[in-house]
PDB file of C-alpha atoms in Angstrom:
ATOM      1  CA  UNK H   1      30.916 -88.024 -43.486  1.00 44.00           C
ATOM      2  CA  UNK H   2      34.043 -85.963 -44.187  1.00 42.00           C
ATOM      3  CA  UNK H   3      32.445 -82.897 -42.572  1.00 41.00           C
ATOM      4  CA  UNK H   4      31.645 -84.913 -39.460  1.00 42.00           C
ATOM      5  CA  UNK H   5      35.234 -86.168 -39.332  1.00 40.00           C
ATOM      6  CA  UNK H   6      36.599 -82.629 -39.730  1.00 38.00           C
ATOM      7  CA  UNK H   7      34.313 -81.270 -36.986  1.00 37.00           C
ATOM      8  CA  UNK H   8      35.252 -84.112 -34.669  1.00 41.00           C
ATOM      9  CA  UNK H   9      38.955 -83.525 -35.279  1.00 40.00           C
ATOM     10  CA  UNK H  10      38.632 -79.764 -34.736  1.00 40.00           C
ATOM     11  CA  UNK H  11      36.734 -80.315 -31.488  1.00 39.00           C
ATOM     12  CA  UNK H  12      39.460 -82.719 -30.263  1.00 42.00           C
ATOM     13  CA  UNK H  13      42.160 -80.169 -31.038  1.00 37.00           C
ATOM     14  CA  UNK H  14      40.245 -77.439 -29.246  1.00 41.00           C
ATOM     15  CA  UNK H  15      39.809 -79.567 -26.128  1.00 36.00           C
ATOM     16  CA  UNK H  16      43.495 -80.537 -26.181  1.00 40.00           C
ATOM     17  CA  UNK H  17      44.617 -76.951 -26.511  1.00 37.00           C
ATOM     18  CA  UNK H  18      42.259 -75.858 -23.738  1.00 43.00           C
ATOM     19  CA  UNK H  19      43.553 -78.604 -21.431  1.00 43.00           C
ATOM     20  CA  UNK H  20      47.136 -77.677 -22.162  1.00 41.00           C
ATOM     21  CA  UNK H  21      46.414 -74.042 -21.405  1.00 43.00           C
ATOM     22  CA  UNK H  22      44.763 -74.901 -18.118  1.00 39.00           C
ATOM     23  CA  UNK H  23      47.688 -77.101 -17.153  1.00 42.00           C
ATOM     24  CA  UNK H  24      50.158 -74.351 -17.970  1.00 40.00           C
ATOM     25  CA  UNK H  25      48.082 -71.851 -16.001  1.00 43.00           C
ATOM     26  CA  UNK H  26      47.958 -74.239 -13.025  1.00 43.00           C
ATOM     27  CA  UNK H  27      51.734 -74.757 -13.225  1.00 42.00           C
ATOM     28  CA  UNK H  28      52.285 -70.972 -13.388  1.00 42.00           C
ATOM     29  CA  UNK H  29      49.939 -70.347 -10.453  1.00 42.00           C
ATOM     30  CA  UNK H  30      51.587 -73.122  -8.415  1.00 42.00           C
ATOM     31  CA  UNK H  31      55.035 -71.696  -9.199  1.00 43.00           C
ATOM     32  CA  UNK H  32      53.960 -68.209  -8.144  1.00 45.00           C
ATOM     33  CA  UNK H  33      52.462 -69.512  -4.905  1.00 43.00           C
ATOM     34  CA  UNK H  34      55.664 -71.493  -4.185  1.00 42.00           C
ATOM     35  CA  UNK H  35      57.811 -68.431  -4.862  1.00 43.00           C
ATOM     36  CA  UNK H  36      55.593 -66.321  -2.610  1.00 42.00           C
ATOM     37  CA  UNK H  37      55.776 -68.880   0.222  1.00 48.00           C
ATOM     38  CA  UNK H  38      59.570 -69.143  -0.155  1.00 43.00           C
ATOM     39  CA  UNK H  39      59.941 -65.331  -0.061  1.00 42.00           C
ATOM     40  CA  UNK H  40      57.722 -65.014   3.015  1.00 46.00           C
ATOM     41  CA  UNK H  41      59.553 -67.869   4.749  1.00 47.00           C
ATOM     42  CA  UNK H  42      62.949 -66.266   4.011  1.00 44.00           C
ATOM     43  CA  UNK H  43      61.740 -62.894   5.318  1.00 42.00           C
ATOM     44  CA  UNK H  44      60.458 -64.504   8.501  1.00 48.00           C
ATOM     45  CA  UNK H  45      63.793 -66.324   9.031  1.00 46.00           C
ATOM     46  CA  UNK H  46      65.737 -63.094   8.474  1.00 45.00           C
ATOM     47  CA  UNK H  47      63.468 -61.271  10.946  1.00 43.00           C
ATOM     48  CA  UNK H  48      63.957 -64.019  13.541  1.00 47.00           C
ATOM     49  CA  UNK H  49      67.775 -63.917  13.089  1.00 45.00           C
ATOM     50  CA  UNK H  50      67.786 -60.137  13.526  1.00 40.00           C
ATOM     51  CA  UNK H  51      65.674 -60.333  16.658  1.00 42.00           C
ATOM     52  CA  UNK H  52      67.958 -63.068  18.033  1.00 42.00           C
ATOM     53  CA  UNK H  53      71.098 -61.002  17.488  1.00 39.00           C
ATOM     54  CA  UNK H  54      69.578 -57.903  19.056  1.00 42.00           C
ATOM     55  CA  UNK H  55      68.294 -59.915  22.011  1.00 41.00           C
ATOM     56  CA  UNK H  56      71.663 -61.552  22.590  1.00 43.00           C
ATOM     57  CA  UNK H  57      73.480 -58.315  23.028  1.00 48.00           C
ATOM     58  CA  UNK H  58      70.894 -56.163  24.573  1.00 45.00           C
ATOM     59  CA  UNK H  59      72.310 -57.364  27.397  1.00 42.00           C
ATOM     60  CA  UNK H  60      72.967 -54.593  26.019  1.00 45.00           C
ATOM     61  CA  UNK H  61      73.446 -56.539  27.407  1.00 49.00           C
ATOM     62  CA  UNK H  62      74.520 -54.892  24.210  1.00 48.00           C
ATOM     63  CA  UNK H  63      74.489 -51.852  25.427  1.00 46.00           C
ATOM     64  CA  UNK H  64      74.254 -53.788  28.499  1.00 44.00           C
ATOM     65  CA  UNK H  65      72.559 -50.930  29.297  1.00 41.00           C
ATOM     66  CA  UNK H  66      74.804 -48.163  29.589  1.00 41.00           C
ATOM     67  CA  UNK H  67      73.699 -45.730  27.090  1.00 35.00           C
ATOM     68  CA  UNK H  68      73.895 -45.333  23.419  1.00 31.00           C
ATOM     69  CA  UNK H  69      72.417 -42.853  21.079  1.00 27.00           C
ATOM     70  CA  UNK H  70      73.525 -42.181  17.553  1.00 29.00           C
ATOM     71  CA  UNK H  71      74.949 -38.678  17.426  1.00 28.00           C
ATOM     72  CA  UNK H  72      77.891 -37.124  15.686  1.00 30.00           C
ATOM     73  CA  UNK H  73      78.403 -34.456  18.322  1.00 33.00           C
ATOM     74  CA  UNK H  74      82.190 -34.388  18.672  1.00 30.00           C
ATOM     75  CA  UNK H  75      81.919 -31.852  21.471  1.00 32.00           C
ATOM     76  CA  UNK H  76      79.951 -34.323  23.522  1.00 33.00           C
ATOM     77  CA  UNK H  77      82.654 -36.899  22.857  1.00 34.00           C
ATOM     78  CA  UNK H  78      85.354 -34.554  24.067  1.00 33.00           C
ATOM     79  CA  UNK H  79      83.319 -33.674  27.159  1.00 38.00           C
ATOM     80  CA  UNK H  80      82.809 -37.371  27.889  1.00 39.00           C
ATOM     81  CA  UNK H  81      86.539 -38.075  27.639  1.00 40.00           C
ATOM     82  CA  UNK H  82      87.286 -35.138  29.957  1.00 35.00           C
ATOM     83  CA  UNK H  83      84.622 -35.975  32.502  1.00 41.00           C
ATOM     84  CA  UNK H  84      85.512 -39.646  32.828  1.00 40.00           C
ATOM     85  CA  UNK H  85      89.278 -39.068  32.894  1.00 39.00           C
ATOM     86  CA  UNK H  86      88.873 -37.751  36.391  1.00 36.00           C
ATOM     87  CA  UNK H  87      87.297 -41.060  37.380  1.00 44.00           C
ATOM     88  CA  UNK H  88      90.344 -43.001  36.153  1.00 46.00           C
ATOM     89  CA  UNK H  89      92.037 -42.251  39.456  1.00 43.00           C
ATOM     90  CA  UNK H  90      90.727 -44.390  42.244  1.00 58.00           C
ATOM     91  CA  UNK H  91      88.665 -42.747  44.946  1.00 58.00           C
ATOM     92  CA  UNK H  92      91.039 -43.368  47.843  1.00 50.00           C
ATOM     93  CA  UNK H  93      88.766 -41.779  50.396  1.00 56.00           C
ATOM     94  CA  UNK H  94      86.989 -45.068  51.001  1.00 57.00           C
ATOM     95  CA  UNK H  95      88.000 -48.388  52.548  1.00 57.00           C
ATOM     96  CA  UNK H  96      91.521 -48.695  51.218  1.00 73.00           C
ATOM     97  CA  UNK H  97      91.624 -52.494  51.096  1.00 96.00           C
ATOM     98  CA  UNK H  98      88.553 -52.784  48.819  1.00 98.00           C
ATOM     99  CA  UNK H  99      88.517 -51.833  45.140  1.00 98.00           C
ATOM    100  CA  UNK H 100      85.344 -51.653  43.050  1.00 99.00           C
ATOM    101  CA  UNK H 101      86.399 -51.929  39.421  1.00 99.00           C
ATOM    102  CA  UNK H 102      83.739 -51.764  36.698  1.00 98.00           C
ATOM    103  CA  UNK H 103      83.417 -51.486  32.940  1.00 96.00           C
ATOM    104  CA  UNK H 104      80.494 -49.612  31.486  1.00 91.00           C
ATOM    105  CA  UNK H 105      79.898 -48.640  27.855  1.00 88.00           C
ATOM    106  CA  UNK H 106      78.456 -45.335  29.032  1.00 83.00           C
ATOM    107  CA  UNK H 107      81.930 -44.202  30.157  1.00 90.00           C
ATOM    108  CA  UNK H 108      83.618 -45.613  27.047  1.00 90.00           C
ATOM    109  CA  UNK H 109      81.242 -44.307  24.405  1.00 85.00           C
ATOM    110  CA  UNK H 110      81.477 -41.729  21.636  1.00 74.00           C
ATOM    111  CA  UNK H 111      78.638 -39.796  23.349  1.00 70.00           C
ATOM    112  CA  UNK H 112      78.477 -38.489  26.890  1.00 64.00           C
ATOM    113  CA  UNK H 113      76.578 -40.495  29.506  1.00 55.00           C
ATOM    114  CA  UNK H 114      73.861 -37.893  29.985  1.00 52.00           C
ATOM    115  CA  UNK H 115      72.990 -38.123  26.267  1.00 49.00           C
ATOM    116  CA  UNK H 116      72.889 -41.903  26.227  1.00 49.00           C
ATOM    117  CA  UNK H 117      69.678 -43.670  25.385  1.00 42.00           C
ATOM    118  CA  UNK H 118      69.976 -46.322  28.070  1.00 49.00           C
ATOM    119  CA  UNK H 119      70.810 -45.045  31.541  1.00 65.00           C
ATOM    120  CA  UNK H 120      69.254 -45.120  34.964  1.00 70.00           C
ATOM    121  CA  UNK H 121      68.438 -42.097  37.104  1.00 72.00           C
ATOM    122  CA  UNK H 122      69.099 -42.208  40.830  1.00 76.00           C
ATOM    123  CA  UNK H 123      68.559 -39.159  43.061  1.00 76.00           C
ATOM    124  CA  UNK H 124      68.162 -37.055  39.952  1.00 72.00           C
ATOM    125  CA  UNK H 125      71.500 -38.140  38.440  1.00 79.00           C
ATOM    126  CA  UNK H 126      71.691 -40.060  35.168  1.00 77.00           C
ATOM    127  CA  UNK H 127      74.449 -42.639  35.062  1.00 83.00           C
ATOM    128  CA  UNK H 128      75.410 -45.873  33.373  1.00 84.00           C
ATOM    129  CA  UNK H 129      73.872 -48.896  35.050  1.00 89.00           C
ATOM    130  CA  UNK H 130      77.155 -50.602  35.988  1.00 94.00           C
ATOM    131  CA  UNK H 131      78.323 -47.366  37.570  1.00 94.00           C
ATOM    132  CA  UNK H 132      75.033 -47.217  39.481  1.00 95.00           C
ATOM    133  CA  UNK H 133      75.561 -50.703  40.954  1.00 97.00           C
ATOM    134  CA  UNK H 134      79.207 -49.836  41.744  1.00 98.00           C
ATOM    135  CA  UNK H 135      77.999 -46.785  43.675  1.00 96.00           C
ATOM    136  CA  UNK H 136      75.579 -48.964  45.634  1.00 97.00           C
ATOM    137  CA  UNK H 137      78.393 -51.323  46.578  1.00 98.00           C
ATOM    138  CA  UNK H 138      80.595 -48.412  47.593  1.00 98.00           C
ATOM    139  CA  UNK H 139      77.874 -46.964  49.825  1.00 96.00           C
ATOM    140  CA  UNK H 140      77.924 -50.162  51.883  1.00 96.00           C
ATOM    141  CA  UNK H 141      81.600 -51.223  51.727  1.00 97.00           C
ATOM    142  CA  UNK H 142      83.339 -47.853  51.493  1.00 96.00           C
ATOM    143  CA  UNK H 143      85.581 -49.246  48.762  1.00 97.00           C
ATOM    144  CA  UNK H 144      87.462 -47.227  46.131  1.00 98.00           C
ATOM    145  CA  UNK H 145      85.868 -46.867  42.666  1.00 98.00           C
ATOM    146  CA  UNK H 146      87.826 -47.634  39.512  1.00 98.00           C
ATOM    147  CA  UNK H 147      86.441 -47.167  35.990  1.00 97.00           C
ATOM    148  CA  UNK H 148      87.949 -49.501  33.371  1.00 98.00           C
ATOM    149  CA  UNK H 149      88.397 -47.355  30.268  1.00 97.00           C
ATOM    150  CA  UNK H 150      89.582 -48.045  26.751  1.00 97.00           C
ATOM    151  CA  UNK H 151      91.672 -46.086  24.266  1.00 97.00           C
ATOM    152  CA  UNK H 152      89.144 -46.510  21.475  1.00 94.00           C
ATOM    153  CA  UNK H 153      85.602 -45.315  22.153  1.00 93.00           C
ATOM    154  CA  UNK H 154      82.717 -47.731  21.639  1.00 91.00           C
ATOM    155  CA  UNK H 155      79.870 -46.798  19.287  1.00 87.00           C
ATOM    156  CA  UNK H 156      77.095 -44.808  20.905  1.00 79.00           C
ATOM    157  CA  UNK H 157      74.428 -46.289  18.685  1.00 82.00           C
ATOM    158  CA  UNK H 158      72.962 -49.557  20.017  1.00 81.00           C
ATOM    159  CA  UNK H 159      72.876 -51.378  16.686  1.00 86.00           C
ATOM    160  CA  UNK H 160      76.451 -50.398  15.875  1.00 89.00           C
ATOM    161  CA  UNK H 161      77.579 -51.464  19.318  1.00 87.00           C
ATOM    162  CA  UNK H 162      76.053 -54.905  18.815  1.00 88.00           C
ATOM    163  CA  UNK H 163      78.073 -55.405  15.657  1.00 93.00           C
ATOM    164  CA  UNK H 164      81.231 -53.938  17.181  1.00 93.00           C
ATOM    165  CA  UNK H 165      81.075 -56.203  20.235  1.00 94.00           C
ATOM    166  CA  UNK H 166      80.534 -59.238  18.042  1.00 96.00           C
ATOM    167  CA  UNK H 167      83.544 -58.305  15.899  1.00 97.00           C
ATOM    168  CA  UNK H 168      85.734 -57.887  18.990  1.00 97.00           C
ATOM    169  CA  UNK H 169      84.753 -61.353  20.154  1.00 97.00           C
ATOM    170  CA  UNK H 170      85.348 -62.910  16.735  1.00 98.00           C
ATOM    171  CA  UNK H 171      88.832 -61.373  16.675  1.00 98.00           C
ATOM    172  CA  UNK H 172      89.495 -62.201  20.346  1.00 98.00           C
ATOM    173  CA  UNK H 173      90.524 -58.565  20.657  1.00 98.00           C
ATOM    174  CA  UNK H 174      92.330 -57.026  23.603  1.00 98.00           C
ATOM    175  CA  UNK H 175      91.382 -53.350  23.667  1.00 98.00           C
ATOM    176  CA  UNK H 176      94.075 -51.023  24.964  1.00 98.00           C
ATOM    177  CA  UNK H 177      93.197 -49.683  28.413  1.00 98.00           C
ATOM    178  CA  UNK H 178      93.848 -46.069  29.413  1.00 98.00           C
ATOM    179  CA  UNK H 179      93.019 -46.365  33.112  1.00 98.00           C
ATOM    180  CA  UNK H 180      95.300 -48.274  35.436  1.00 98.00           C
ATOM    181  CA  UNK H 181      95.186 -49.318  39.098  1.00 98.00           C
ATOM    182  CA  UNK H 182      97.755 -47.216  40.922  1.00 94.00           C
ATOM    183  CA  UNK H 183      98.605 -49.588  43.775  1.00 95.00           C
ATOM    184  CA  UNK H 184      97.117 -53.059  43.452  1.00 97.00           C
ATOM    185  CA  UNK H 185      99.007 -54.271  46.530  1.00 97.00           C
ATOM    186  CA  UNK H 186      96.848 -51.985  48.678  1.00 97.00           C
ATOM    187  CA  UNK H 187      93.732 -54.051  47.949  1.00 98.00           C
ATOM    188  CA  UNK H 188      92.723 -57.452  49.299  1.00 97.00           C
ATOM    189  CA  UNK H 189      89.191 -57.554  47.827  1.00 98.00           C
ATOM    190  CA  UNK H 190      88.341 -56.607  44.244  1.00 99.00           C
ATOM    191  CA  UNK H 191      84.708 -56.215  43.202  1.00 99.00           C
ATOM    192  CA  UNK H 192      84.593 -56.537  39.402  1.00 99.00           C
ATOM    193  CA  UNK H 193      81.578 -55.372  37.453  1.00 98.00           C
ATOM    194  CA  UNK H 194      80.707 -55.746  33.778  1.00 97.00           C
ATOM    195  CA  UNK H 195      77.741 -56.217  31.390  1.00 94.00           C
ATOM    196  CA  UNK H 196      77.047 -59.417  29.523  1.00 93.00           C
ATOM    197  CA  UNK H 197      77.655 -59.030  25.770  1.00 93.00           C
ATOM    198  CA  UNK H 198      76.958 -61.951  23.469  1.00 95.00           C
ATOM    199  CA  UNK H 199      76.914 -64.311  26.463  1.00 95.00           C
ATOM    200  CA  UNK H 200      80.392 -63.209  27.555  1.00 97.00           C
ATOM    201  CA  UNK H 201      82.285 -60.382  29.181  1.00 97.00           C
ATOM    202  CA  UNK H 202      83.264 -57.398  27.025  1.00 97.00           C
ATOM    203  CA  UNK H 203      86.698 -57.917  25.534  1.00 98.00           C
ATOM    204  CA  UNK H 204      87.985 -54.997  27.596  1.00 98.00           C
ATOM    205  CA  UNK H 205      87.577 -57.208  30.639  1.00 98.00           C
ATOM    206  CA  UNK H 206      90.018 -59.717  29.129  1.00 99.00           C
ATOM    207  CA  UNK H 207      92.507 -56.860  28.771  1.00 99.00           C
ATOM    208  CA  UNK H 208      91.901 -56.024  32.429  1.00 99.00           C
ATOM    209  CA  UNK H 209      92.576 -59.533  33.652  1.00 99.00           C
ATOM    210  CA  UNK H 210      95.609 -59.859  31.358  1.00 98.00           C
ATOM    211  CA  UNK H 211      97.105 -56.730  32.883  1.00 98.00           C
ATOM    212  CA  UNK H 212      96.847 -57.667  36.557  1.00 98.00           C
ATOM    213  CA  UNK H 213      97.809 -60.648  38.666  1.00 98.00           C
ATOM    214  CA  UNK H 214      95.182 -61.053  41.367  1.00 98.00           C
ATOM    215  CA  UNK H 215      96.880 -63.984  43.084  1.00 98.00           C
ATOM    216  CA  UNK H 216      95.956 -64.169  46.756  1.00 98.00           C
ATOM    217  CA  UNK H 217      93.138 -61.667  46.398  1.00 98.00           C
ATOM    218  CA  UNK H 218      89.369 -62.125  46.576  1.00 98.00           C
ATOM    219  CA  UNK H 219      87.443 -61.304  43.381  1.00 99.00           C
ATOM    220  CA  UNK H 220      83.704 -60.666  43.687  1.00 99.00           C
ATOM    221  CA  UNK H 221      81.842 -60.337  40.374  1.00 99.00           C
ATOM    222  CA  UNK H 222      78.774 -58.157  39.810  1.00 98.00           C
ATOM    223  CA  UNK H 223      76.853 -57.893  36.597  1.00 97.00           C
ATOM    224  CA  UNK H 224      74.072 -56.155  34.647  1.00 95.00           C
ATOM    225  CA  UNK H 225      72.237 -58.181  32.014  1.00 93.00           C
ATOM    226  CA  UNK H 226      69.109 -58.346  29.903  1.00 86.00           C
ATOM    227  CA  UNK H 227      68.265 -61.986  30.424  1.00 86.00           C
ATOM    228  CA  UNK H 228      71.442 -64.082  30.318  1.00 87.00           C
ATOM    229  CA  UNK H 229      72.780 -63.146  33.785  1.00 92.00           C
ATOM    230  CA  UNK H 230      76.462 -64.141  34.272  1.00 96.00           C
ATOM    231  CA  UNK H 231      76.314 -66.665  31.411  1.00 94.00           C
ATOM    232  CA  UNK H 232      79.376 -68.625  32.550  1.00 95.00           C
ATOM    233  CA  UNK H 233      81.622 -65.583  32.976  1.00 98.00           C
ATOM    234  CA  UNK H 234      82.439 -66.350  36.634  1.00 97.00           C
ATOM    235  CA  UNK H 235      84.010 -69.607  35.498  1.00 98.00           C
ATOM    236  CA  UNK H 236      85.922 -67.638  32.885  1.00 98.00           C
ATOM    237  CA  UNK H 237      87.335 -65.336  35.563  1.00 98.00           C
ATOM    238  CA  UNK H 238      88.348 -68.360  37.615  1.00 98.00           C
ATOM    239  CA  UNK H 239      90.299 -69.656  34.605  1.00 98.00           C
ATOM    240  CA  UNK H 240      91.943 -66.281  33.997  1.00 98.00           C
ATOM    241  CA  UNK H 241      92.885 -65.814  37.690  1.00 98.00           C
ATOM    242  CA  UNK H 242      93.498 -69.341  38.995  1.00 98.00           C
ATOM    243  CA  UNK H 243      95.407 -68.151  42.084  1.00 98.00           C
ATOM    244  CA  UNK H 244      92.711 -65.776  43.236  1.00 98.00           C
ATOM    245  CA  UNK H 245      89.618 -66.617  45.246  1.00 98.00           C
ATOM    246  CA  UNK H 246      86.746 -65.916  42.873  1.00 98.00           C
ATOM    247  CA  UNK H 247      83.400 -65.941  44.674  1.00 97.00           C
ATOM    248  CA  UNK H 248      80.691 -67.724  42.760  1.00 96.00           C
ATOM    249  CA  UNK H 249      77.950 -65.872  44.658  1.00 96.00           C
ATOM    250  CA  UNK H 250      78.155 -62.747  42.532  1.00 97.00           C
ATOM    251  CA  UNK H 251      75.444 -60.135  42.166  1.00 98.00           C
ATOM    252  CA  UNK H 252      73.534 -59.929  38.899  1.00 97.00           C
ATOM    253  CA  UNK H 253      70.593 -57.696  38.083  1.00 97.00           C
ATOM    254  CA  UNK H 254      68.418 -57.124  35.038  1.00 94.00           C
ATOM    255  CA  UNK H 255      69.041 -53.762  33.435  1.00 90.00           C
ATOM    256  CA  UNK H 256      65.419 -52.761  34.015  1.00 91.00           C
ATOM    257  CA  UNK H 257      65.718 -53.241  37.789  1.00 93.00           C
ATOM    258  CA  UNK H 258      68.948 -51.368  38.508  1.00 94.00           C
ATOM    259  CA  UNK H 259      67.362 -48.192  39.860  1.00 93.00           C
ATOM    260  CA  UNK H 260      65.653 -50.127  42.657  1.00 93.00           C
ATOM    261  CA  UNK H 261      68.470 -52.583  43.415  1.00 96.00           C
ATOM    262  CA  UNK H 262      69.981 -50.847  46.479  1.00 96.00           C
ATOM    263  CA  UNK H 263      68.245 -53.089  49.042  1.00 97.00           C
ATOM    264  CA  UNK H 264      69.137 -56.213  47.035  1.00 98.00           C
ATOM    265  CA  UNK H 265      72.768 -55.116  46.845  1.00 98.00           C
ATOM    266  CA  UNK H 266      72.878 -54.474  50.606  1.00 98.00           C
ATOM    267  CA  UNK H 267      71.330 -57.871  51.355  1.00 98.00           C
ATOM    268  CA  UNK H 268      73.798 -59.596  48.996  1.00 98.00           C
ATOM    269  CA  UNK H 269      76.771 -57.898  50.594  1.00 98.00           C
ATOM    270  CA  UNK H 270      75.574 -58.809  54.071  1.00 97.00           C
ATOM    271  CA  UNK H 271      75.716 -62.477  53.172  1.00 96.00           C
ATOM    272  CA  UNK H 272      79.263 -62.382  51.748  1.00 95.00           C
ATOM    273  CA  UNK H 273      82.481 -63.339  53.491  1.00 84.00           C
ATOM    274  CA  UNK H 274      85.081 -60.814  52.378  1.00 80.00           C
TER     275      UNK H 274
END
């Protein structure tokens, strides 16, 4: 009888220990699965956030489009500064009452335009996309070209430019401009071109509008984007220049379509009253 009791007790203890071990194993497995799911979910969220940030600016609209490659070639930087400095002076050979002002990262970068990763080629010439559209406008209107340029060069690498543009916006920066309109009074109509960065104009454009009083003049915006188009920036210009006539019918084109935009630009200009 005592042996039977001992055997029964031992069997009960064995079953209890086995059950406890299984429960612990199930809890461990469940914890590992939960940790794995949490890690995968966090990684997916981080990936989505990165893709969202890159998409927002590739409007490039981060580089809006105007060229960035990561290179430490200081000679290219010097060449770029020299080449674009000649463009700081307006081309006064055109229609003297029309100015075509534009900001492009390709002419404000720490690499030269020809080395940039994001440019368009027209008639065998590589150029920043905003400059390409400005040239198209000039070919129809005969206006003078004016490149808006900054004292500090923008990063040539696309990822770095995205971060730099975001930081400028967070700080509400006003980059120092090195190019200046020689005789604003000579112009009645100002075409103003810029990319869309983080759903806004580059901060250099705020410096541009702070510097000049366009009262009594007609401002016609044009824009290169990667999906967000003007993104409310025409209204911003109206607020910055309340005494100017800012046309709401601006021209905006996706960065991938710039090379073939000449006919669209001509048709747009034909319908304007300026």
